Phi, psi and omega in degrees: 000318180294324180293327179280335182286321184300312178300325179294318179296318180294323177294320178294324176298318178298322177299316180296316182296311180295320180295321179296319178294320179293321179296324179295313180289328180296325182265013183292131184288156177280175182296154184272131176235215181273051180225165175274122184268130176281119181260137181231174176303327185277324186256358187302307184296321179296317181290326179292344180266019182278001176088000180248156167291163181228144163250124188235133179252120175259124188222176174217148179280358186273000186225147179297332181298337179303317183296323178293317178296314182297317180296319181296320182283331175297321179284339186278332190300311184293312178302321181288328178290336183267002178292160177302321173246092188302147177240129178279153181237129182229164179225141178233123175278099184296338181283344180240332181266074187292328179296318179292326177298322178292320181292323177278352181055051180254138173260320175269165186269339188259120179196157176232132182232153170245127179240129179225106183066243179257012183252135180238129178231139181264130178271314179198165174208161179057224182283357171287342180269063177202170178064227184294337179296336180260008175296140184302322180299318181292318180294319178297319180298316180293319182294327182281302187227333188300332182297335182293338181274358182254133178294131180286154172292151181235161176061217184290348179286347175260121183292345181254006174284172178301318179294316180299321179291324177296318176299321181298325179298332179274313186291339181267001179302315178301320179294322178295318180295318180295317180295317180295318179297315181298319180293312183292321185279314187274320185263320180270352174063033173279141181285162177297327180295318178296317180294322178296320178297323177296319178295319179295331182292336182299302179295329178296314180296320178295317180297317179296321179297317179296320179298316179296319180295315180294321179297316179294322182294311184285334177295323179289331184276344181291129180290149178292135180282133180293146178277134178265125179260119180269124180287000000 
């Protein structure tokens, strides 16, 4: 029974690995144009590497201020895309993208940021993100040149710094697992039992690998037994 179980576990592990890779490519965002791009825990790092600066709106559906922020950024996308040095425009739903909220170190949901390479600058947050602060003229001014007058965040407080990206690799794990499960279960039609077996196969495979390594190591260290010659 044990001999038949191991191949099944290894096959299920292969299903998980291939499915996770397929889910990642399946959810890859399209190219950025004159639209507001929805940023998530899964696509954030990839989108930040498109070679453009970004203006990003962090919002929540729980507040009336969301509609004002969303309307302002919808109007902002086309003018910024038509600049000599285009600026991409993104949106983050803070109520669902918990990993990004941790990377931006935000407690409240409403904020506007400018990201350029590895530098992050905050334009406004909370109730400062309303009224004239959201006027298109003010936002365009900040996106073009105004950001240069603001001190950038440093260290882990910047989501695009080395530290911020390292934190992101950890905080997006739940989203990666959820995405992989949804792809394998809903699109590839794998049963929950198969997926559970794949998860179980991980520690089994690691344990077997360690046993083989230890066996090979100690086998080499055993001294050769002398041959006894019987007279």
